Structures are given as C-alpha cells and as structure tokens.
Tab-separated table of N, CA and C in Angstrom:
chain	number	residue	atom	x	y	z
A	16	MET	N	118.156	108.453	87.862
A	16	MET	CA	117.670	109.515	86.993
A	16	MET	C	116.641	108.944	86.028
A	17	ALA	N	115.510	109.567	85.961
A	17	ALA	CA	114.425	109.090	85.103
A	17	ALA	C	114.736	109.328	83.631
A	18	ARG	N	114.231	108.458	82.815
A	18	ARG	CA	114.322	108.648	81.368
A	18	ARG	C	113.070	109.409	80.930
A	19	ILE	N	113.259	110.546	80.306
A	19	ILE	CA	112.167	111.393	79.832
A	19	ILE	C	112.069	111.232	78.323
A	20	ASP	N	110.872	110.934	77.839
A	20	ASP	CA	110.654	110.707	76.408
A	20	ASP	C	109.395	111.460	75.997
A	21	THR	N	109.572	112.606	75.349
A	21	THR	CA	108.427	113.398	74.910
A	21	THR	C	108.567	113.708	73.431
A	22	GLY	N	107.447	113.950	72.777
A	22	GLY	CA	107.524	114.304	71.372
A	22	GLY	C	106.188	114.655	70.758
A	23	ILE	N	106.276	115.441	69.707
A	23	ILE	CA	105.136	115.808	68.880
A	23	ILE	C	105.202	114.932	67.641
A	24	ILE	N	104.087	114.307	67.294
A	24	ILE	CA	104.055	113.338	66.199
A	24	ILE	C	103.019	113.783	65.173
A	25	ASP	N	103.398	113.778	63.902
A	25	ASP	CA	102.443	114.162	62.858
A	25	ASP	C	102.004	112.969	62.012
A	26	THR	N	102.299	111.773	62.495
A	26	THR	CA	101.843	110.543	61.844
A	26	THR	C	101.055	109.731	62.871
A	27	THR	N	100.493	108.624	62.439
A	27	THR	CA	99.666	107.803	63.317
A	27	THR	C	100.439	107.328	64.541
A	28	LEU	N	99.806	107.437	65.676
A	28	LEU	CA	100.356	106.960	66.942
A	28	LEU	C	99.969	105.487	67.083
A	29	ASP	N	100.908	104.638	67.448
A	29	ASP	CA	100.654	103.201	67.595
A	29	ASP	C	100.592	102.845	69.080
A	30	PRO	N	99.386	102.741	69.658
A	30	PRO	CA	99.262	102.488	71.096
A	30	PRO	C	99.937	101.199	71.554
A	31	ALA	N	99.831	100.132	70.781
A	31	ALA	CA	100.442	98.857	71.174
A	31	ALA	C	101.961	98.983	71.247
A	32	ALA	N	102.548	99.643	70.272
A	32	ALA	CA	104.001	99.837	70.275
A	32	ALA	C	104.424	100.745	71.429
A	33	GLU	N	103.630	101.786	71.691
A	33	GLU	CA	103.937	102.699	72.801
A	33	GLU	C	103.948	101.940	74.126
A	34	LEU	N	102.907	101.144	74.368
A	34	LEU	CA	102.811	100.409	75.624
A	34	LEU	C	103.896	99.346	75.738
A	35	ALA	N	104.166	98.649	74.646
A	35	ALA	CA	105.216	97.622	74.667
A	35	ALA	C	106.572	98.248	74.983
A	36	SER	N	106.844	99.397	74.406
A	36	SER	CA	108.104	100.092	74.663
A	36	SER	C	108.197	100.528	76.121
A	37	LEU	N	107.098	101.038	76.642
A	37	LEU	CA	107.073	101.501	78.028
A	37	LEU	C	107.245	100.338	78.997
A	38	ALA	N	106.470	99.289	78.797
A	38	ALA	CA	106.480	98.157	79.727
A	38	ALA	C	107.797	97.395	79.687
A	39	GLY	N	108.422	97.323	78.538
A	39	GLY	CA	109.660	96.565	78.423
A	39	GLY	C	110.916	97.350	78.715
A	40	ALA	N	110.772	98.639	78.986
A	40	ALA	CA	111.941	99.509	79.140
A	40	ALA	C	112.692	99.293	80.446
A	41	ASP	N	111.981	98.925	81.497
A	41	ASP	CA	112.628	98.811	82.806
A	41	ASP	C	112.006	97.662	83.581
A	42	LEU	N	112.699	96.561	83.638
A	42	LEU	CA	112.161	95.373	84.293
A	42	LEU	C	112.156	95.491	85.811
A	43	SER	N	112.795	96.508	86.366
A	43	SER	CA	112.768	96.694	87.818
A	43	SER	C	111.559	97.504	88.275
A	44	ALA	N	110.812	98.062	87.333
A	44	ALA	CA	109.631	98.857	87.682
A	44	ALA	C	108.489	97.931	88.098
A	45	GLY	N	107.895	98.220	89.248
A	45	GLY	CA	106.742	97.449	89.701
A	45	GLY	C	105.437	98.019	89.193
A	46	GLY	N	105.452	99.294	88.801
A	46	GLY	CA	104.247	99.945	88.309
A	46	GLY	C	104.463	100.506	86.918
A	47	VAL	N	103.580	100.125	86.006
A	47	VAL	CA	103.573	100.667	84.646
A	47	VAL	C	102.156	101.169	84.411
A	48	ALA	N	102.006	102.464	84.171
A	48	ALA	CA	100.686	103.047	83.962
A	48	ALA	C	100.691	103.859	82.679
A	49	SER	N	99.523	103.909	82.025
A	49	SER	CA	99.439	104.679	80.784
A	49	SER	C	98.036	105.218	80.582
A	50	PHE	N	97.960	106.222	79.721
A	50	PHE	CA	96.693	106.804	79.291
A	50	PHE	C	96.773	106.990	77.787
A	51	LEU	N	95.712	106.612	77.101
A	51	LEU	CA	95.601	106.831	75.663
A	51	LEU	C	94.370	107.683	75.410
A	52	GLY	N	94.568	108.843	74.805
A	52	GLY	CA	93.447	109.690	74.420
A	52	GLY	C	93.176	109.507	72.942
A	53	GLN	N	91.899	109.473	72.578
A	53	GLN	CA	91.540	109.302	71.172
A	53	GLN	C	90.444	110.286	70.784
A	54	VAL	N	90.282	110.497	69.493
A	54	VAL	CA	89.275	111.411	68.969
A	54	VAL	C	87.897	110.796	69.206
A	55	ARG	N	87.034	111.553	69.882
A	55	ARG	CA	85.654	111.113	70.126
A	55	ARG	C	84.786	111.424	68.918
A	56	GLN	N	83.814	110.566	68.696
A	56	GLN	CA	82.815	110.866	67.674
A	56	GLN	C	81.595	111.405	68.400
A	57	GLU	N	81.400	112.705	68.287
A	57	GLU	CA	80.277	113.356	68.960
A	57	GLU	C	79.837	114.566	68.153
A	58	ASP	N	78.578	114.898	68.262
A	58	ASP	CA	78.029	116.098	67.629
A	58	ASP	C	78.386	116.228	66.154
A	59	GLY	N	78.387	115.116	65.434
A	59	GLY	CA	78.649	115.154	63.999
A	59	GLY	C	80.092	115.411	63.617
A	60	LEU	N	81.016	115.223	64.546
A	60	LEU	CA	82.429	115.456	64.262
A	60	LEU	C	82.907	114.529	63.146
A	61	THR	N	83.547	115.118	62.150
A	61	THR	CA	84.134	114.324	61.066
A	61	THR	C	85.656	114.290	61.163
A	62	ALA	N	86.231	115.319	61.781
A	62	ALA	CA	87.688	115.366	61.960
A	62	ALA	C	88.029	116.339	63.079
A	63	LEU	N	89.193	116.109	63.648
A	63	LEU	CA	89.751	116.992	64.660
A	63	LEU	C	91.127	117.407	64.163
A	64	GLU	N	91.398	118.685	64.243
A	64	GLU	CA	92.690	119.200	63.794
A	64	GLU	C	93.405	119.839	64.981
A	65	LEU	N	94.622	119.411	65.231
A	65	LEU	CA	95.412	119.968	66.325
A	65	LEU	C	96.633	120.677	65.768
A	66	GLU	N	96.849	121.893	66.243
A	66	GLU	CA	98.041	122.657	65.902
A	66	GLU	C	98.814	122.915	67.183
A	67	HIS	N	100.103	123.202	67.035
A	67	HIS	CA	100.932	123.476	68.203
A	67	HIS	C	101.921	124.579	67.882
A	68	TYR	N	102.615	125.017	68.900
A	68	TYR	CA	103.631	126.054	68.775
A	68	TYR	C	104.982	125.344	68.830
A	69	PRO	N	105.598	125.064	67.665
A	69	PRO	CA	106.851	124.303	67.643
A	69	PRO	C	107.901	124.898	68.588
A	70	GLY	N	108.612	124.026	69.239
A	70	GLY	CA	109.621	124.447	70.201
A	70	GLY	C	109.019	124.703	71.568
A	71	VAL	N	108.059	125.592	71.634
A	71	VAL	CA	107.429	125.930	72.911
A	71	VAL	C	106.615	124.746	73.433
A	72	THR	N	105.859	124.110	72.560
A	72	THR	CA	105.065	122.952	72.973
A	72	THR	C	105.984	121.814	73.404
A	73	ASP	N	107.047	121.584	72.661
A	73	ASP	CA	108.011	120.534	73.023
A	73	ASP	C	108.590	120.786	74.418
A	74	GLN	N	108.946	122.028	74.682
A	74	GLN	CA	109.502	122.381	75.991
A	74	GLN	C	108.480	122.165	77.102
A	75	ALA	N	107.226	122.496	76.828
A	75	ALA	CA	106.174	122.309	77.832
A	75	ALA	C	105.990	120.828	78.154
A	76	LEU	N	105.976	119.975	77.130
A	76	LEU	CA	105.839	118.535	77.366
A	76	LEU	C	107.001	118.015	78.208
A	77	ALA	N	108.209	118.424	77.869
A	77	ALA	CA	109.392	117.978	78.613
A	77	ALA	C	109.344	118.460	80.060
A	78	ARG	N	108.916	119.691	80.277
A	78	ARG	CA	108.826	120.242	81.632
A	78	ARG	C	107.802	119.462	82.469
A	79	ILE	N	106.658	119.165	81.879
A	79	ILE	CA	105.624	118.398	82.583
A	79	ILE	C	106.153	117.013	82.951
A	80	ALA	N	106.799	116.346	82.011
A	80	ALA	CA	107.335	114.999	82.261
A	80	ALA	C	108.443	115.031	83.312
A	81	ARG	N	109.325	116.022	83.245
A	81	ARG	CA	110.407	116.133	84.239
A	81	ARG	C	109.854	116.368	85.643
A	82	THR	N	108.858	117.238	85.740
A	82	THR	CA	108.251	117.509	87.046
A	82	THR	C	107.625	116.245	87.613
A	83	ALA	N	106.907	115.502	86.778
A	83	ALA	CA	106.302	114.243	87.228
A	83	ALA	C	107.376	113.256	87.667
A	84	ALA	N	108.438	113.161	86.900
A	84	ALA	CA	109.515	112.216	87.220
A	84	ALA	C	110.153	112.541	88.565
A	85	GLN	N	110.362	113.819	88.832
A	85	GLN	CA	110.939	114.226	90.120
A	85	GLN	C	109.963	113.989	91.262
A	86	ARG	N	108.738	114.407	91.064
A	86	ARG	CA	107.724	114.350	92.129
A	86	ARG	C	107.419	112.921	92.553
A	87	TRP	N	107.327	112.005	91.608
A	87	TRP	CA	106.928	110.633	91.909
A	87	TRP	C	108.084	109.637	91.770
A	88	GLN	N	109.310	110.113	91.683
A	88	GLN	CA	110.495	109.257	91.554
A	88	GLN	C	110.298	108.186	90.475
A	89	LEU	N	109.952	108.645	89.285
A	89	LEU	CA	109.699	107.730	88.174
A	89	LEU	C	110.999	107.184	87.603
A	90	ASP	N	110.884	106.014	87.017
A	90	ASP	CA	111.978	105.470	86.222
A	90	ASP	C	111.892	106.017	84.797
A	91	ARG	N	110.652	106.213	84.333
A	91	ARG	CA	110.447	106.700	82.966
A	91	ARG	C	109.155	107.504	82.895
A	92	ALA	N	109.164	108.572	82.109
A	92	ALA	CA	107.978	109.387	81.849
A	92	ALA	C	107.883	109.618	80.346
A	93	VAL	N	106.714	109.344	79.785
A	93	VAL	CA	106.510	109.437	78.336
A	93	VAL	C	105.288	110.299	78.036
A	94	ILE	N	105.445	111.239	77.111
A	94	ILE	CA	104.315	111.986	76.554
A	94	ILE	C	104.549	112.089	75.053
A	95	HIS	N	103.697	111.459	74.272
A	95	HIS	CA	103.727	111.570	72.808
A	95	HIS	C	102.373	112.103	72.362
A	96	HIS	N	102.376	113.211	71.644
A	96	HIS	CA	101.133	113.890	71.260
A	96	HIS	C	101.071	114.083	69.759
A	97	ARG	N	99.937	113.744	69.182
A	97	ARG	CA	99.701	113.945	67.750
A	97	ARG	C	99.372	115.391	67.452
A	98	VAL	N	99.683	115.801	66.249
A	98	VAL	CA	99.192	117.051	65.680
A	98	VAL	C	98.729	116.738	64.265
A	99	GLY	N	97.996	117.666	63.685
A	99	GLY	CA	97.473	117.452	62.341
A	99	GLY	C	96.003	117.077	62.387
A	100	ARG	N	95.542	116.526	61.291
A	100	ARG	CA	94.122	116.184	61.144
A	100	ARG	C	93.910	114.711	61.477
A	101	MET	N	92.918	114.449	62.332
A	101	MET	CA	92.597	113.088	62.766
A	101	MET	C	91.095	112.860	62.685
A	102	THR	N	90.712	111.617	62.539
A	102	THR	CA	89.298	111.253	62.466
A	102	THR	C	88.897	110.490	63.729
A	103	PRO	N	87.584	110.361	63.983
A	103	PRO	CA	87.133	109.662	65.186
A	103	PRO	C	87.764	108.272	65.320
A	104	GLY	N	88.187	107.980	66.547
A	104	GLY	CA	88.819	106.707	66.847
A	104	GLY	C	90.332	106.733	66.776
A	105	GLU	N	90.904	107.736	66.139
A	105	GLU	CA	92.371	107.806	66.039
A	105	GLU	C	92.972	108.268	67.365
A	106	PRO	N	94.099	107.678	67.749
A	106	PRO	CA	94.783	108.105	68.971
A	106	PRO	C	95.340	109.522	68.830
A	107	ILE	N	95.216	110.287	69.918
A	107	ILE	CA	95.738	111.655	69.960
A	107	ILE	C	96.985	111.739	70.825
A	108	VAL	N	96.932	111.101	71.988
A	108	VAL	CA	98.012	111.263	72.959
A	108	VAL	C	98.246	109.963	73.718
A	109	PHE	N	99.518	109.688	73.981
A	109	PHE	CA	99.914	108.576	74.845
A	109	PHE	C	100.753	109.154	75.971
A	110	VAL	N	100.345	108.867	77.196
A	110	VAL	CA	101.082	109.302	78.378
A	110	VAL	C	101.378	108.058	79.197
A	111	GLY	N	102.624	107.891	79.611
A	111	GLY	CA	102.975	106.708	80.385
A	111	GLY	C	104.034	106.990	81.426
A	112	ALA	N	104.067	106.112	82.431
A	112	ALA	CA	105.061	106.234	83.496
A	112	ALA	C	105.402	104.860	84.037
A	113	THR	N	106.657	104.692	84.417
A	113	THR	CA	107.074	103.506	85.162
A	113	THR	C	107.702	103.980	86.461
A	114	ALA	N	107.456	103.197	87.507
A	114	ALA	CA	107.951	103.548	88.839
A	114	ALA	C	108.094	102.276	89.662
A	115	PRO	N	108.796	102.360	90.772
A	115	PRO	CA	108.922	101.177	91.619
A	115	PRO	C	107.567	100.649	92.111
A	116	HIS	N	106.583	101.551	92.282
A	116	HIS	CA	105.280	101.147	92.821
A	116	HIS	C	104.137	101.735	91.991
A	117	ARG	N	103.006	101.048	91.981
A	117	ARG	CA	101.871	101.410	91.123
A	117	ARG	C	101.314	102.798	91.402
A	118	ARG	N	101.166	103.186	92.677
A	118	ARG	CA	100.534	104.468	93.003
A	118	ARG	C	101.312	105.619	92.387
A	119	ALA	N	102.622	105.566	92.433
A	119	ALA	CA	103.442	106.631	91.844
A	119	ALA	C	103.216	106.709	90.340
A	120	ALA	N	103.192	105.559	89.673
A	120	ALA	CA	102.992	105.551	88.219
A	120	ALA	C	101.603	106.073	87.860
A	121	LEU	N	100.579	105.628	88.596
A	121	LEU	CA	99.207	106.070	88.316
A	121	LEU	C	99.037	107.567	88.552
A	122	ASP	N	99.530	108.063	89.683
A	122	ASP	CA	99.405	109.495	89.971
A	122	ASP	C	100.176	110.337	88.962
A	123	ALA	N	101.344	109.880	88.578
A	123	ALA	CA	102.150	110.633	87.614
A	123	ALA	C	101.445	110.751	86.268
A	124	VAL	N	100.816	109.674	85.820
A	124	VAL	CA	100.080	109.726	84.551
A	124	VAL	C	98.914	110.700	84.667
A	125	GLY	N	98.180	110.657	85.784
A	125	GLY	CA	97.083	111.603	85.988
A	125	GLY	C	97.563	113.040	85.954
A	126	TYR	N	98.662	113.300	86.635
A	126	TYR	CA	99.244	114.638	86.651
A	126	TYR	C	99.631	115.081	85.240
A	127	MET	N	100.349	114.220	84.525
A	127	MET	CA	100.843	114.619	83.198
A	127	MET	C	99.703	114.922	82.235
A	128	ILE	N	98.666	114.090	82.192
A	128	ILE	CA	97.577	114.352	81.241
A	128	ILE	C	96.791	115.590	81.658
A	129	ASP	N	96.587	115.786	82.963
A	129	ASP	CA	95.839	116.962	83.405
A	129	ASP	C	96.603	118.254	83.139
A	130	LEU	N	97.910	118.258	83.354
A	130	LEU	CA	98.703	119.464	83.085
A	130	LEU	C	98.857	119.705	81.585
A	131	LEU	N	98.966	118.637	80.838
A	131	LEU	CA	99.100	118.733	79.387
A	131	LEU	C	97.933	119.508	78.777
A	132	LYS	N	96.733	119.279	79.298
A	132	LYS	CA	95.533	119.913	78.744
A	132	LYS	C	95.519	121.428	78.930
A	133	THR	N	96.271	121.932	79.907
A	133	THR	CA	96.226	123.374	80.175
A	133	THR	C	97.566	124.086	80.020
A	134	GLU	N	98.673	123.362	80.123
A	134	GLU	CA	99.987	124.003	80.136
A	134	GLU	C	100.754	123.898	78.819
A	135	ALA	N	100.331	123.018	77.936
A	135	ALA	CA	101.025	122.866	76.647
A	135	ALA	C	100.204	123.566	75.562
A	136	PRO	N	100.845	124.423	74.762
A	136	PRO	CA	100.095	125.175	73.750
A	136	PRO	C	99.707	124.327	72.529
A	137	PHE	N	98.485	123.803	72.596
A	137	PHE	CA	97.850	123.115	71.469
A	137	PHE	C	96.561	123.857	71.155
A	138	TRP	N	96.200	123.902	69.881
A	138	TRP	CA	94.943	124.498	69.470
A	138	TRP	C	94.134	123.451	68.734
A	139	LYS	N	92.859	123.356	69.128
A	139	LYS	CA	91.977	122.309	68.620
A	139	LYS	C	90.890	122.913	67.731
A	140	ARG	N	90.768	122.353	66.535
A	140	ARG	CA	89.725	122.772	65.604
A	140	ARG	C	88.864	121.562	65.274
A	141	VAL	N	87.564	121.717	65.455
A	141	VAL	CA	86.600	120.651	65.209
A	141	VAL	C	85.975	120.856	63.836
A	142	HIS	N	85.932	119.781	63.058
A	142	HIS	CA	85.297	119.816	61.738
A	142	HIS	C	84.038	118.953	61.769
A	143	THR	N	82.937	119.511	61.250
A	143	THR	CA	81.681	118.777	61.117
A	143	THR	C	81.127	119.035	59.722
A	144	ALA	N	80.026	118.383	59.406
A	144	ALA	CA	79.379	118.611	58.109
A	144	ALA	C	78.875	120.052	57.999
A	145	ARG	N	78.643	120.711	59.128
A	145	ARG	CA	78.137	122.092	59.148
A	145	ARG	C	79.244	123.138	59.085
A	146	GLY	N	80.504	122.713	59.156
A	146	GLY	CA	81.615	123.662	59.140
A	146	GLY	C	82.647	123.307	60.186
A	147	SER	N	83.470	124.284	60.533
A	147	SER	CA	84.515	124.026	61.524
A	147	SER	C	84.624	125.210	62.475
A	148	HIS	N	85.158	124.925	63.674
A	148	HIS	CA	85.354	125.979	64.666
A	148	HIS	C	86.460	125.578	65.641
A	149	TRP	N	87.099	126.604	66.210
A	149	TRP	CA	88.140	126.390	67.211
A	149	TRP	C	87.483	126.161	68.561
A	150	VAL	N	88.124	125.339	69.392
A	150	VAL	CA	87.572	124.970	70.694
A	150	VAL	C	88.484	125.488	71.800
A	151	ASP	N	87.887	126.131	72.801
A	151	ASP	CA	88.635	126.591	73.975
A	151	ASP	C	88.808	125.444	74.964
A	152	ALA	N	89.781	125.580	75.843
A	152	ALA	CA	89.971	124.600	76.912
A	152	ALA	C	88.744	124.610	77.820
A	153	ALA	N	88.365	123.447	78.302
A	153	ALA	CA	87.204	123.320	79.182
A	153	ALA	C	87.565	123.735	80.603
A	154	ASP	N	86.585	124.264	81.329
A	154	ASP	CA	86.803	124.619	82.731
A	154	ASP	C	87.236	123.404	83.543
A	155	THR	N	86.718	122.237	83.187
A	155	THR	CA	87.081	121.015	83.917
A	155	THR	C	88.561	120.679	83.739
A	156	ASP	N	89.133	121.047	82.597
A	156	ASP	CA	90.573	120.830	82.390
A	156	ASP	C	91.384	121.682	83.364
A	157	ARG	N	91.000	122.930	83.542
A	157	ARG	CA	91.698	123.828	84.472
A	157	ARG	C	91.531	123.323	85.899
A	158	GLN	N	90.333	122.862	86.248
A	158	GLN	CA	90.093	122.345	87.601
A	158	GLN	C	90.956	121.114	87.879
A	159	ALA	N	91.091	120.241	86.896
A	159	ALA	CA	91.908	119.036	87.068
A	159	ALA	C	93.375	119.406	87.281
A	160	ALA	N	93.873	120.354	86.504
A	160	ALA	CA	95.261	120.800	86.672
A	160	ALA	C	95.448	121.468	88.031
A	161	ASP	N	94.479	122.287	88.432
A	161	ASP	CA	94.569	122.972	89.724
A	161	ASP	C	94.613	121.987	90.889
A	162	PHE	N	93.922	120.864	90.767
A	162	PHE	CA	93.964	119.836	91.808
A	162	PHE	C	95.408	119.431	92.102
A	163	TRP	N	96.153	119.113	91.032
A	163	TRP	CA	97.545	118.681	91.204
A	163	TRP	C	98.427	119.816	91.696
A	164	LEU	N	98.252	121.004	91.131
A	164	LEU	CA	99.085	122.141	91.518
A	164	LEU	C	98.846	122.523	92.974
A	165	ASP	N	97.576	122.502	93.407
A	165	ASP	CA	97.259	122.806	94.803
A	165	ASP	C	97.845	121.748	95.734
A	166	GLN	N	97.733	120.491	95.333
A	166	GLN	CA	98.266	119.397	96.142
A	166	GLN	C	99.784	119.532	96.308
A	167	MET	N	100.467	119.835	95.217
A	167	MET	CA	101.922	119.973	95.274
A	167	MET	C	102.327	121.185	96.112
A	168	ALA	N	101.572	122.283	95.993
A	168	ALA	CA	101.878	123.490	96.764
A	168	ALA	C	101.695	123.241	98.257
A	169	SER	N	100.651	122.509	98.633
A	169	SER	CA	100.414	122.252	100.057
A	169	SER	C	101.471	121.308	100.630
A	170	GLU	N	101.983	120.397	99.813
A	170	GLU	CA	103.030	119.491	100.279
A	170	GLU	C	104.367	120.210	100.422
A	171	ASP	N	104.577	121.241	99.604
A	171	ASP	CA	105.826	122.003	99.666
A	171	ASP	C	105.829	123.013	100.816
A	172	ALA	N	104.627	123.349	101.305
A	172	ALA	CA	104.513	124.381	102.360
A	172	ALA	C	104.942	123.861	103.720
C-alpha cells in the first residue's frame, strides 16, 4: 500500500527537505522522481497570490495522488502546494513519487503535476507594478491533463 502525503502549505516550502524526506523514506525504491514549481519572474510580476477552496482542494490533491499510486504501483506519492502571496523564485509546489522502477516514478510525477493544474481548485492572481489580475488556466494545462486521461481510458478499454 502506497504512502500518500498531500497538503496545502501557507509558509515557505523547503525543496531540499522535501526531496530528502522523499528519497530517504523507502530504501527499496529504485526510482525517486520529483518536480518543483516556482514563481516565474515575467512581465513585471512582483508577486503571485494563490487561493484555494479549503477541504475541496485537499480532497482533490489526495485523489490525484491516490490515482497515481494505484496506476503506477508507487511506494509513495507526495503533493505539497503553497497558497498565499509569493515572490519570484519562491517554490509553489513539490510533487514526488517513489517506485520500484524509474519509469513509474517519472510518469506518476508527470501525471500528478498535469492533473493538479486542472483538477485542483486553485485561483491565481498576478501582481505587477501596473496592478493585479486573476489568471485563467492555460489551454496547454488542459491538453497535458487530457493526455494522461486519454491514455488511461485507452488502457482500461
């Protein structure tokens, strides 16, 4: 049974601690994979603000991690996501997986981050010197999620 570790964090995310915890959690895992998302500095961005739907967002993260763990026979699945106000360079999200083999861990991380972008209720507000505005999900995010969903549907058929 995989260990599922998900959470919403309103303080600084520590990538080194996240990776150390993931890598040291299961010495029988042959594959340890992770993704770290951070705030980009683009178009005069001074801050990024993320809001979520308490309870519902937590459930979505857990569901995504559980599905990945089942699909790729993971030993561990981790999704930790920041909320609140962040500045360029600050970590936003850590996604990780351990599995007996590298391909399973790598694919699971890809699946989790792609589904997270479209299936978990987060709202993004960009702040610049000119003001602030809310940002919609990108079409590329939906396409990335659809890739995994289509692949899983065809394998189940």
